[in-house]
mmCIF file of C-alpha atoms in Angstrom:
data_model
loop_
_atom_site.group_PDB
_atom_site.id
_atom_site.type_symbol
_atom_site.label_atom_id
_atom_site.label_comp_id
_atom_site.label_asym_id
_atom_site.label_seq_id
_atom_site.Cartn_x
_atom_site.Cartn_y
_atom_site.Cartn_z
ATOM 1 C CA MET A 236 -29.556 40.023 28.744
ATOM 2 C CA ARG A 237 -27.006 42.816 28.557
ATOM 3 C CA LYS A 238 -23.387 41.694 28.741
ATOM 4 C CA LYS A 239 -21.992 41.661 32.258
ATOM 5 C CA THR A 240 -18.231 41.394 32.856
ATOM 6 C CA PHE A 241 -16.513 40.716 36.172
ATOM 7 C CA VAL A 242 -12.768 41.186 36.507
ATOM 8 C CA LEU A 243 -11.402 38.747 39.062
ATOM 9 C CA THR A 244 -7.650 39.126 38.557
ATOM 10 C CA ASP A 245 -5.642 41.930 36.972
ATOM 11 C CA LEU A 246 -2.024 42.088 38.060
ATOM 12 C CA SER A 247 -1.530 45.423 36.303
ATOM 13 C CA GLN A 248 -4.185 46.989 38.568
ATOM 14 C CA ARG A 249 -3.431 44.839 41.624
ATOM 15 C CA VAL A 250 -6.933 43.376 41.498
ATOM 16 C CA HIS A 251 -7.586 39.902 42.894
ATOM 17 C CA VAL A 252 -10.937 38.406 43.893
ATOM 18 C CA PRO A 253 -10.255 35.109 45.700
ATOM 19 C CA ASP A 254 -13.822 33.753 45.580
ATOM 20 C CA PHE A 255 -16.698 34.392 43.189
ATOM 21 C CA PHE A 256 -20.137 32.993 42.458
ATOM 22 C CA LEU A 257 -22.571 33.862 39.697
ATOM 23 C CA CYS A 258 -25.947 32.386 38.749
ATOM 24 C CA PRO A 259 -28.994 33.551 36.726
ATOM 25 C CA GLU A 260 -30.643 35.130 39.786
ATOM 26 C CA ASP A 261 -27.634 37.414 40.221
ATOM 27 C CA LEU A 262 -28.428 38.885 36.804
ATOM 28 C CA GLY A 263 -32.145 39.178 37.415
ATOM 29 C CA LYS A 264 -33.222 35.977 35.666
ATOM 30 C CA LYS A 265 -35.708 33.981 37.701
ATOM 31 C CA SER A 266 -36.484 31.237 35.161
ATOM 32 C CA GLY A 267 -34.774 29.192 32.494
ATOM 33 C CA VAL A 268 -31.876 26.721 32.590
ATOM 34 C CA PRO A 269 -29.941 26.862 35.845
ATOM 35 C CA TRP A 270 -26.252 27.643 35.284
ATOM 36 C CA SER A 271 -23.388 28.820 37.472
ATOM 37 C CA VAL A 272 -19.830 30.079 37.536
ATOM 38 C CA ILE A 273 -17.700 29.541 40.643
ATOM 39 C CA LYS A 274 -14.181 30.748 41.228
ATOM 40 C CA THR A 275 -12.309 29.247 44.161
ATOM 41 C CA THR A 276 -8.852 28.406 45.459
ATOM 42 C CA LEU A 277 -7.973 24.774 46.104
ATOM 43 C CA HIS A 278 -6.224 23.625 49.261
ATOM 44 C CA GLY A 279 -4.330 20.567 50.359
ATOM 45 C CA GLY A 280 -1.265 18.752 49.119
ATOM 46 C CA PRO A 281 0.162 19.768 45.717
ATOM 47 C CA SER A 282 -3.163 21.445 44.812
ATOM 48 C CA GLU A 283 -2.496 24.102 47.480
ATOM 49 C CA GLY A 284 -3.089 27.516 45.971
ATOM 50 C CA VAL A 285 -4.451 26.405 42.593
ATOM 51 C CA GLU A 286 -7.099 28.847 41.413
ATOM 52 C CA ALA A 287 -10.002 27.196 39.621
ATOM 53 C CA VAL A 288 -13.067 28.402 37.736
ATOM 54 C CA VAL A 289 -15.928 25.881 37.496
ATOM 55 C CA ILE A 290 -18.452 26.586 34.742
ATOM 56 C CA ASP A 291 -21.777 24.696 34.664
ATOM 57 C CA ASN A 292 -23.899 25.608 31.648
ATOM 58 C CA GLY A 293 -26.822 23.436 32.791
ATOM 59 C CA ALA A 294 -25.754 20.333 30.844
ATOM 60 C CA LEU A 295 -21.948 20.544 30.603
ATOM 61 C CA SER A 296 -19.605 21.447 33.440
ATOM 62 C CA PHE A 297 -15.826 21.828 33.414
ATOM 63 C CA MET A 298 -12.998 23.404 35.409
ATOM 64 C CA VAL A 299 -10.616 26.021 33.978
ATOM 65 C CA LEU A 300 -7.265 26.440 35.746
ATOM 66 C CA PRO A 301 -5.907 30.022 35.637
ATOM 67 C CA SER A 302 -2.993 28.817 37.773
ATOM 68 C CA ARG A 303 -1.998 26.366 35.019
ATOM 69 C CA GLY A 304 -2.008 28.457 31.879
ATOM 70 C CA MET A 305 -5.821 28.397 31.430
ATOM 71 C CA GLY A 306 -5.908 24.653 30.796
ATOM 72 C CA VAL A 307 -9.186 22.731 31.160
ATOM 73 C CA TRP A 308 -9.176 20.098 33.896
ATOM 74 C CA LYS A 309 -11.928 17.539 34.302
ATOM 75 C CA GLY A 310 -15.623 17.952 33.470
ATOM 76 C CA GLU A 311 -18.975 16.220 33.184
ATOM 77 C CA TYR A 312 -21.769 16.033 30.635
ATOM 78 C CA ARG A 313 -25.140 14.662 31.711
ATOM 79 C CA GLY A 314 -23.502 12.400 34.262
ATOM 80 C CA MET A 315 -20.606 11.267 32.019
ATOM 81 C CA PRO A 316 -17.137 12.150 33.305
ATOM 82 C CA LEU A 317 -14.795 14.035 30.997
ATOM 83 C CA GLY A 318 -11.016 13.779 31.211
ATOM 84 C CA TRP A 319 -8.988 10.853 32.494
ATOM 85 C CA ASP A 320 -7.631 9.271 35.667
ATOM 86 C CA SER A 321 -3.998 10.252 35.821
ATOM 87 C CA PRO A 322 -1.478 8.708 38.228
ATOM 88 C CA VAL A 323 -0.989 12.358 39.234
ATOM 89 C CA THR A 324 -3.466 13.516 41.901
ATOM 90 C CA GLY A 325 -4.144 17.078 40.973
ATOM 91 C CA PRO A 326 -4.573 19.656 39.751
ATOM 92 C CA ILE A 327 -0.946 20.399 40.604
ATOM 93 C CA HIS A 328 0.265 23.883 41.447
ATOM 94 C CA PRO A 329 3.148 24.861 39.127
ATOM 95 C CA ALA A 330 5.339 25.519 42.180
ATOM 96 C CA PHE A 331 5.511 21.732 42.664
ATOM 97 C CA VAL A 332 6.520 20.961 39.068
ATOM 98 C CA ASP A 333 10.231 20.830 38.312
ATOM 99 C CA SER A 334 10.292 20.714 34.499
ATOM 100 C CA ALA A 335 14.020 19.897 34.445
ATOM 101 C CA ALA A 336 13.638 16.802 36.618
ATOM 102 C CA ARG A 337 14.291 13.332 35.144
ATOM 103 C CA SER A 338 16.317 14.763 32.275
ATOM 104 C CA GLY A 339 13.642 17.272 31.264
ATOM 105 C CA LEU A 340 10.575 15.074 31.788
ATOM 106 C CA GLY A 341 9.349 16.793 34.972
ATOM 107 C CA TRP A 342 6.319 18.241 33.119
ATOM 108 C CA LEU A 343 4.692 14.852 33.572
ATOM 109 C CA THR A 344 4.494 15.266 37.363
ATOM 110 C CA GLY A 345 1.794 17.902 36.840
ATOM 111 C CA PHE A 346 -0.028 16.293 33.903
ATOM 112 C CA ASP A 347 -3.661 15.371 34.530
ATOM 113 C CA GLU A 348 -5.757 17.892 32.557
ATOM 114 C CA MET A 349 -8.345 17.115 29.901
ATOM 115 C CA ILE A 350 -7.032 19.913 27.625
ATOM 116 C CA VAL A 351 -3.551 21.273 28.178
ATOM 117 C CA ARG A 352 -1.503 23.485 25.868
ATOM 118 C CA CYS A 353 2.087 22.548 25.040
ATOM 119 C CA GLY A 354 4.376 25.397 23.979
ATOM 120 C CA LEU A 355 4.933 28.190 23.356
ATOM 121 C CA GLU A 356 8.687 28.293 22.712
ATOM 122 C CA SER A 357 8.709 24.514 22.219
ATOM 123 C CA ASN A 358 6.271 21.612 22.540
ATOM 124 C CA GLY A 359 8.256 18.445 21.870
ATOM 125 C CA PRO A 360 10.572 16.200 23.931
ATOM 126 C CA PRO A 361 13.606 17.356 25.921
ATOM 127 C CA VAL A 362 16.354 18.435 23.569
ATOM 128 C CA THR A 363 19.384 20.701 23.278
ATOM 129 C CA ASP A 364 18.650 23.634 20.960
ATOM 130 C CA ARG A 365 20.975 26.297 19.550
ATOM 131 C CA VAL A 366 19.976 29.919 19.992
ATOM 132 C CA LEU A 367 21.573 33.376 20.135
ATOM 133 C CA ASP A 368 22.358 34.773 23.583
ATOM 134 C CA ASN A 369 22.013 38.393 24.646
ATOM 135 C CA GLN A 370 25.375 39.210 23.031
ATOM 136 C CA GLY A 371 24.464 37.595 19.713
ATOM 137 C CA ASN A 372 26.566 34.463 20.275
ATOM 138 C CA PRO A 373 25.235 30.981 19.505
ATOM 139 C CA VAL A 374 24.725 28.975 22.710
ATOM 140 C CA ASP A 375 23.123 25.674 23.679
ATOM 141 C CA VAL A 376 19.913 25.718 25.725
ATOM 142 C CA GLN A 377 17.963 22.859 27.210
ATOM 143 C CA LEU A 378 14.329 22.614 26.165
ATOM 144 C CA THR A 379 12.138 20.537 28.480
ATOM 145 C CA LEU A 380 9.175 18.315 27.654
ATOM 146 C CA HIS A 381 6.158 20.162 26.176
ATOM 147 C CA GLY A 382 7.356 23.659 27.095
ATOM 148 C CA ARG A 383 6.411 26.100 29.847
ATOM 149 C CA ILE A 384 2.967 27.549 29.190
ATOM 150 C CA ALA A 385 0.981 24.959 31.176
ATOM 151 C CA ASN A 386 2.897 25.833 34.331
ATOM 152 C CA ILE A 387 2.521 29.627 34.231
ATOM 153 C CA PRO A 388 -0.370 31.301 36.073
ATOM 154 C CA ALA A 389 -2.586 33.779 34.229
ATOM 155 C CA TRP A 390 -2.156 37.403 35.349
ATOM 156 C CA TYR A 391 -5.585 38.473 34.077
ATOM 157 C CA LEU A 392 -8.923 36.706 34.603
ATOM 158 C CA SER A 393 -12.473 37.812 33.917
ATOM 159 C CA ILE A 394 -15.937 36.278 33.653
ATOM 160 C CA ALA A 395 -18.573 37.541 31.225
ATOM 161 C CA VAL A 396 -22.156 36.572 30.483
ATOM 162 C CA ASP A 397 -23.765 37.789 27.250
ATOM 163 C CA ASN A 398 -27.247 36.458 26.506
ATOM 164 C CA ASP A 399 -26.727 32.682 26.539
ATOM 165 C CA VAL A 400 -22.903 32.599 26.373
ATOM 166 C CA ILE A 401 -20.600 32.278 29.386
ATOM 167 C CA THR A 402 -16.989 33.377 28.748
ATOM 168 C CA VAL A 403 -13.855 33.074 30.841
ATOM 169 C CA LYS A 404 -10.978 35.238 29.635
ATOM 170 C CA GLY A 405 -7.380 34.828 30.734
ATOM 171 C CA ILE A 406 -4.034 36.318 29.821
ATOM 172 C CA THR A 407 -0.790 34.433 30.459
ATOM 173 C CA ASP A 408 2.735 35.640 29.635
ATOM 174 C CA GLU A 409 5.593 33.261 28.791
ATOM 175 C CA THR A 410 8.430 35.730 29.031
ATOM 176 C CA GLY A 411 11.903 36.441 30.347
ATOM 177 C CA LEU A 412 14.746 38.884 29.807
ATOM 178 C CA PHE A 413 16.719 37.806 26.747
ATOM 179 C CA HIS A 414 14.151 34.996 26.242
ATOM 180 C CA PRO A 415 11.316 34.638 23.777
ATOM 181 C CA ARG A 416 8.338 36.719 24.986
ATOM 182 C CA PHE A 417 4.859 35.412 24.198
ATOM 183 C CA ARG A 418 1.436 36.441 25.435
ATOM 184 C CA LEU A 419 -1.420 33.938 25.409
ATOM 185 C CA GLU A 420 -4.800 35.668 25.348
ATOM 186 C CA THR A 421 -7.536 33.056 25.639
ATOM 187 C CA THR A 422 -11.296 32.908 25.937
ATOM 188 C CA VAL A 423 -13.047 29.747 27.036
ATOM 189 C CA GLU A 424 -16.716 29.975 26.160
ATOM 190 C CA THR A 425 -19.815 27.817 26.318
ATOM 191 C CA LYS A 426 -23.479 28.322 25.493
ATOM 192 C CA ILE A 427 -25.991 27.657 28.207
ATOM 193 C CA ASN A 428 -27.369 24.093 28.077
ATOM 194 C CA SER A 429 -25.018 23.115 25.219
ATOM 195 C CA ASN A 430 -22.703 20.126 24.726
ATOM 196 C CA ALA A 431 -19.684 22.191 23.677
ATOM 197 C CA VAL A 432 -16.855 24.408 24.925
ATOM 198 C CA THR A 433 -14.686 26.538 22.649
ATOM 199 C CA MET A 434 -11.190 27.868 23.291
ATOM 200 C CA ARG A 435 -10.170 30.931 21.234
ATOM 201 C CA ASP A 436 -6.485 31.692 21.585
ATOM 202 C CA THR A 437 -4.389 34.603 20.360
ATOM 203 C CA ILE A 438 -0.633 34.255 20.790
ATOM 204 C CA VAL A 439 1.266 37.540 20.564
ATOM 205 C CA ASN A 440 4.992 37.941 19.974
ATOM 206 C CA LEU A 441 5.846 40.702 22.436
ATOM 207 C CA LYS A 442 9.432 41.069 21.202
ATOM 208 C CA SER A 443 10.725 43.668 18.764
ATOM 209 C CA ILE A 444 12.331 40.888 16.731
ATOM 210 C CA PRO A 445 10.908 37.662 15.193
ATOM 211 C CA SER A 446 10.298 34.640 17.465
ATOM 212 C CA GLU A 447 9.618 30.960 16.848
ATOM 213 C CA LEU A 448 6.276 29.505 18.030
ATOM 214 C CA GLN A 449 5.241 25.924 18.660
ATOM 215 C CA LEU A 450 1.764 25.095 19.940
ATOM 216 C CA LEU A 451 0.021 21.776 20.593
ATOM 217 C CA TYR A 452 -3.338 21.058 22.222
ATOM 218 C CA HIS A 453 -3.051 17.881 24.310
ATOM 219 C CA CYS A 454 -6.734 16.747 24.496
ATOM 220 C CA ASN A 455 -6.923 13.695 26.769
ATOM 221 C CA PHE A 456 -9.740 11.228 27.378
ATOM 222 C CA GLY A 457 -10.314 8.021 29.275
ATOM 223 C CA GLU A 458 -13.469 6.060 30.080
ATOM 224 C CA PRO A 459 -16.343 6.060 29.132
ATOM 225 C CA PHE A 460 -15.242 7.199 25.660
ATOM 226 C CA LEU A 461 -12.063 5.169 25.700
ATOM 227 C CA GLY A 462 -12.378 1.385 26.069
ATOM 228 C CA LYS A 463 -11.875 -1.876 24.255
ATOM 229 C CA ASN A 464 -12.768 -1.429 20.563
ATOM 230 C CA SER A 465 -13.141 2.351 20.844
ATOM 231 C CA HIS A 466 -12.397 4.094 17.548
ATOM 232 C CA LEU A 467 -10.724 7.259 16.366
ATOM 233 C CA VAL A 468 -12.662 8.655 13.390
ATOM 234 C CA MET A 469 -11.295 11.623 11.438
ATOM 235 C CA PRO A 470 -10.641 12.726 7.875
ATOM 236 C CA PHE A 471 -6.981 12.580 6.900
ATOM 237 C CA ARG A 472 -4.502 12.545 4.026
ATOM 238 C CA GLN A 473 -1.998 10.281 5.735
ATOM 239 C CA PHE A 474 -1.315 8.516 9.013
ATOM 240 C CA ALA A 475 2.106 7.141 9.907
ATOM 241 C CA PRO A 476 3.614 5.499 13.011
ATOM 242 C CA ARG A 477 6.085 7.651 14.889
ATOM 243 C CA ASP A 478 8.514 4.775 15.488
ATOM 244 C CA SER A 479 9.004 1.007 15.308
ATOM 245 C CA VAL A 480 6.882 0.452 18.426
ATOM 246 C CA ALA A 481 3.838 2.153 16.897
ATOM 247 C CA ALA A 482 4.519 0.392 13.551
ATOM 248 C CA ARG A 483 3.628 -2.930 15.150
ATOM 249 C CA ASP A 484 -0.022 -1.851 15.187
ATOM 250 C CA SER A 485 -0.269 0.335 12.105
ATOM 251 C CA ASP A 486 -3.147 -1.744 10.745
ATOM 252 C CA THR A 487 -5.214 -0.957 13.828
ATOM 253 C CA PHE A 488 -3.978 2.556 14.600
ATOM 254 C CA ASP A 489 -7.563 3.798 14.886
ATOM 255 C CA ILE A 490 -8.812 1.009 17.215
ATOM 256 C CA TYR A 491 -8.134 0.879 20.948
ATOM 257 C CA LYS A 492 -7.320 -1.915 23.343
ATOM 258 C CA GLY A 493 -8.763 -2.272 26.817
ATOM 259 C CA PRO A 494 -6.482 -1.550 29.803
ATOM 260 C CA THR A 495 -3.293 -3.546 29.210
ATOM 261 C CA THR A 496 -0.658 -4.073 31.886
ATOM 262 C CA GLY A 497 2.823 -3.231 30.565
ATOM 263 C CA TYR A 498 1.525 -1.388 27.482
ATOM 264 C CA VAL A 499 4.130 0.871 25.874
ATOM 265 C CA GLU A 500 2.763 4.160 24.497
ATOM 266 C CA GLN A 501 2.236 4.497 20.757
ATOM 267 C CA CYS A 502 2.113 7.701 18.691
ATOM 268 C CA TYR A 503 0.951 8.235 15.118
ATOM 269 C CA TYR A 504 1.517 11.340 13.034
ATOM 270 C CA CYS A 505 -1.314 12.512 10.827
ATOM 271 C CA THR A 506 -1.874 15.077 8.091
ATOM 272 C CA PRO A 507 -5.469 16.019 8.826
ATOM 273 C CA LEU A 508 -7.942 16.782 6.016
ATOM 274 C CA GLY A 509 -10.315 19.709 6.276
ATOM 275 C CA ASP A 510 -13.224 21.012 4.236
ATOM 276 C CA THR A 511 -12.776 23.826 1.734
ATOM 277 C CA THR A 512 -12.218 26.276 4.586
ATOM 278 C CA GLY A 513 -9.901 23.981 6.595
ATOM 279 C CA ARG A 514 -12.450 22.989 9.198
ATOM 280 C CA THR A 515 -12.108 19.443 10.445
ATOM 281 C CA CYS A 516 -12.949 17.130 13.331
ATOM 282 C CA ALA A 517 -11.427 14.242 15.255
ATOM 283 C CA LEU A 518 -13.918 11.941 16.991
ATOM 284 C CA LEU A 519 -13.217 9.430 19.737
ATOM 285 C CA ARG A 520 -16.197 7.079 20.127
ATOM 286 C CA ASN A 521 -16.823 4.029 22.252
ATOM 287 C CA GLY A 522 -17.102 0.558 20.744
ATOM 288 C CA ALA A 523 -20.886 0.673 20.654
ATOM 289 C CA ALA A 524 -20.837 4.082 18.940
ATOM 290 C CA THR A 525 -23.213 5.459 21.585
ATOM 291 C CA LYS A 526 -20.834 7.936 23.244
ATOM 292 C CA GLY A 527 -18.230 10.221 21.771
ATOM 293 C CA VAL A 528 -16.098 13.320 22.132
ATOM 294 C CA ALA A 529 -15.228 15.452 19.112
ATOM 295 C CA VAL A 530 -12.325 17.892 18.826
ATOM 296 C CA ARG A 531 -12.937 20.495 16.142
ATOM 297 C CA PHE A 532 -10.133 22.650 14.722
ATOM 298 C CA ASN A 533 -8.945 24.285 11.534
ATOM 299 C CA THR A 534 -6.083 22.803 9.535
ATOM 300 C CA ARG A 535 -5.013 26.275 8.408
ATOM 301 C CA GLN A 536 -4.242 27.099 12.018
ATOM 302 C CA LEU A 537 -3.221 23.594 13.230
ATOM 303 C CA PRO A 538 -1.956 21.629 10.197
ATOM 304 C CA CYS A 539 -0.540 18.688 12.185
ATOM 305 C CA PHE A 540 -2.221 16.025 14.324
ATOM 306 C CA THR A 541 -0.727 13.473 16.691
ATOM 307 C CA LEU A 542 -2.597 10.460 18.064
ATOM 308 C CA TRP A 543 -1.234 9.343 21.426
ATOM 309 C CA LYS A 544 -2.349 5.902 22.632
ATOM 310 C CA ASN A 545 -1.549 4.896 26.196
ATOM 311 C CA THR A 546 -3.897 2.006 26.898
ATOM 312 C CA ALA A 547 -1.978 0.943 29.976
ATOM 313 C CA ALA A 548 -3.465 -0.398 33.185
ATOM 314 C CA VAL A 549 -5.992 2.041 34.667
ATOM 315 C CA SER A 550 -3.706 2.663 37.646
ATOM 316 C CA ASP A 551 -0.880 3.661 35.255
ATOM 317 C CA GLY A 552 -3.016 6.121 33.231
ATOM 318 C CA TYR A 553 -5.451 4.593 30.708
ATOM 319 C CA VAL A 554 -5.736 7.466 28.274
ATOM 320 C CA THR A 555 -5.565 8.641 24.688
ATOM 321 C CA GLY A 556 -4.558 12.070 23.421
ATOM 322 C CA LEU A 557 -5.991 13.790 20.357
ATOM 323 C CA GLU A 558 -3.417 16.462 19.610
ATOM 324 C CA PRO A 559 -3.891 19.098 16.876
ATOM 325 C CA ALA A 560 -0.836 21.341 16.592
ATOM 326 C CA THR A 561 1.316 23.641 14.535
ATOM 327 C CA ASN A 562 3.879 20.837 14.277
ATOM 328 C CA TYR A 563 4.604 17.272 15.359
ATOM 329 C CA PRO A 564 6.060 16.768 18.861
ATOM 330 C CA ASN A 565 9.524 15.888 17.589
ATOM 331 C CA PRO A 566 12.689 17.639 18.803
ATOM 332 C CA LYS A 567 12.481 21.301 17.886
ATOM 333 C CA PRO A 568 15.649 21.348 15.732
ATOM 334 C CA PHE A 569 14.175 18.592 13.571
ATOM 335 C CA GLU A 570 10.809 20.378 13.220
ATOM 336 C CA ARG A 571 12.694 23.549 12.293
ATOM 337 C CA SER A 572 14.560 21.660 9.560
ATOM 338 C CA GLN A 573 11.223 20.445 8.178
ATOM 339 C CA GLY A 574 9.731 23.962 8.059
ATOM 340 C CA ARG A 575 7.148 23.249 10.768
ATOM 341 C CA VAL A 576 8.143 25.946 13.258
ATOM 342 C CA VAL A 577 6.002 29.090 13.063
ATOM 343 C CA ASN A 578 8.113 32.210 12.565
ATOM 344 C CA MET A 579 6.261 35.151 14.119
ATOM 345 C CA PRO A 580 7.303 38.651 13.058
ATOM 346 C CA ALA A 581 7.795 41.254 15.777
ATOM 347 C CA GLY A 582 4.474 42.214 17.364
ATOM 348 C CA SER A 583 2.475 39.757 15.291
ATOM 349 C CA SER A 584 -0.350 37.477 16.428
ATOM 350 C CA TYR A 585 -1.298 33.863 15.758
ATOM 351 C CA LYS A 586 -4.940 32.887 16.251
ATOM 352 C CA VAL A 587 -6.377 29.434 16.977
ATOM 353 C CA SER A 588 -9.882 28.160 17.710
ATOM 354 C CA LEU A 589 -10.590 24.701 19.123
ATOM 355 C CA THR A 590 -13.962 23.228 20.171
ATOM 356 C CA LEU A 591 -14.758 20.180 22.280
ATOM 357 C CA GLU A 592 -18.199 18.571 21.781
ATOM 358 C CA VAL A 593 -19.655 15.706 23.795
ATOM 359 C CA TYR A 594 -22.244 13.208 22.503
ATOM 360 C CA ASP A 595 -24.262 10.710 24.560
ATOM 361 C CA THR A 596 -26.486 9.172 21.892
ATOM 362 C CA ALA A 597 -25.934 6.916 18.898
ATOM 363 C CA ALA A 598 -27.646 9.498 16.717
ATOM 364 C CA GLY A 599 -25.280 12.229 17.825
ATOM 365 C CA VAL A 600 -22.201 10.100 17.212
ATOM 366 C CA SER A 601 -23.531 8.966 13.822
ATOM 367 C CA GLY A 602 -24.095 12.558 12.763
ATOM 368 C CA VAL A 603 -20.449 13.451 13.378
ATOM 369 C CA GLU A 604 -19.230 10.314 11.586
ATOM 370 C CA LYS A 605 -21.282 11.243 8.511
ATOM 371 C CA GLU A 606 -19.802 14.733 8.539
ATOM 372 C CA ILE A 607 -16.300 13.239 8.698
ATOM 373 C CA ALA A 608 -17.119 10.877 5.839
ATOM 374 C CA ARG A 609 -18.190 13.818 3.650
ATOM 375 C CA ILE A 610 -14.857 15.591 4.256
ATOM 376 C CA GLN A 611 -12.891 12.392 3.584
ATOM 377 C CA LYS A 612 -14.360 12.270 0.060
ATOM 378 C CA ARG A 613 -12.021 15.160 -0.818
ATOM 379 C CA ALA A 614 -8.939 12.903 -0.683
ATOM 380 C CA LYS A 615 -7.970 9.241 -0.533
ATOM 381 C CA PRO A 616 -6.567 8.383 2.899
ATOM 382 C CA VAL A 617 -3.133 6.724 3.102
ATOM 383 C CA VAL A 618 -1.996 4.624 6.077
ATOM 384 C CA HIS A 619 1.754 4.011 6.200
ATOM 385 C CA GLN A 620 2.981 0.807 7.789
ATOM 386 C CA GLN A 621 6.365 2.245 8.788
ATOM 387 C CA PRO A 622 7.650 5.632 9.960
ATOM 388 C CA VAL A 623 7.872 8.225 7.208
ATOM 389 C CA ALA A 624 10.993 10.318 6.665
ATOM 390 C CA GLY A 625 10.218 13.954 7.271
ATOM 391 C CA LEU A 626 7.441 13.171 9.754
ATOM 392 C CA SER A 627 9.539 11.221 12.262
ATOM 393 C CA PHE A 628 13.121 12.105 13.080
#
């Protein structure tokens, strides 16, 4: 099949296609695995106006949100739901998210995606940072939780089909006069009838001077992969609790509780271990090791990993986050002091690739665990019982 590309949004050309449908028959294929791509606009409540692209590759389906920085909302693989049940009923249009609310925690009022990017100027908690203003004077600015990129609509959107690969491309700009100016160019691609989706991101510094980049992929999962005695399996050099709350359960950092009323979130900071080329994998599997989701990334691009455990009551958001990143989600001034803020020269690019795979058999889960075990042989893992200076602030 020759490659076919359909441009659905291009602000520079004033192009906008509100609704779109594509299936094999539209490309002259009358047999094979049925797949589809649907672009629509959601209506009702805080979802009013959210543009969504639903990709079904015949086995795996998922929703990409151009209105929310090209994040990936919920999905399904062979009848298994992907994502989590957030207290937020979304997806939420960015117009209804006040990032400055509740002392900079307003980002959480729009948080219900399976994969959401945090960044690009900052990706940690609310904090006061010191920057130079337009006259070169140092001034204080307020950075809000997890940055801006997830609440900025893409200005370019296209769909392409090339042989057995479906690709959604989006371009989102995080910019402002006298602000950092970043461009996120992303492709979200999946092979027909596969168990995987890959995000390939290129972040461009549009300014004529250097800029600081922070980027974190908040990959969030609930049932059926998360449950009592579910495990995180990944190769690592070290794991450490973020704070005294997480330190209470350092011995069982990789094991999950069932839904627990009153649970207080725990975070652990990890130095992930990759193979000789940096490739690595974090696997969340259920207690029976019959279902799992794997997040694949490269430690040369994303050298830090945070494990977020929020095994609260289901109604309060029973979820865990597997979070590869350029840094740990500490206050930006602290991360800068530790050398974990990416300094991008003028006009330069930073490339990242991240893949999500879903497994619904014991054999599939076991295969990933064996792969992780082979990588782990490259270094002895260390689990710290208390927070480590330099990782936590």
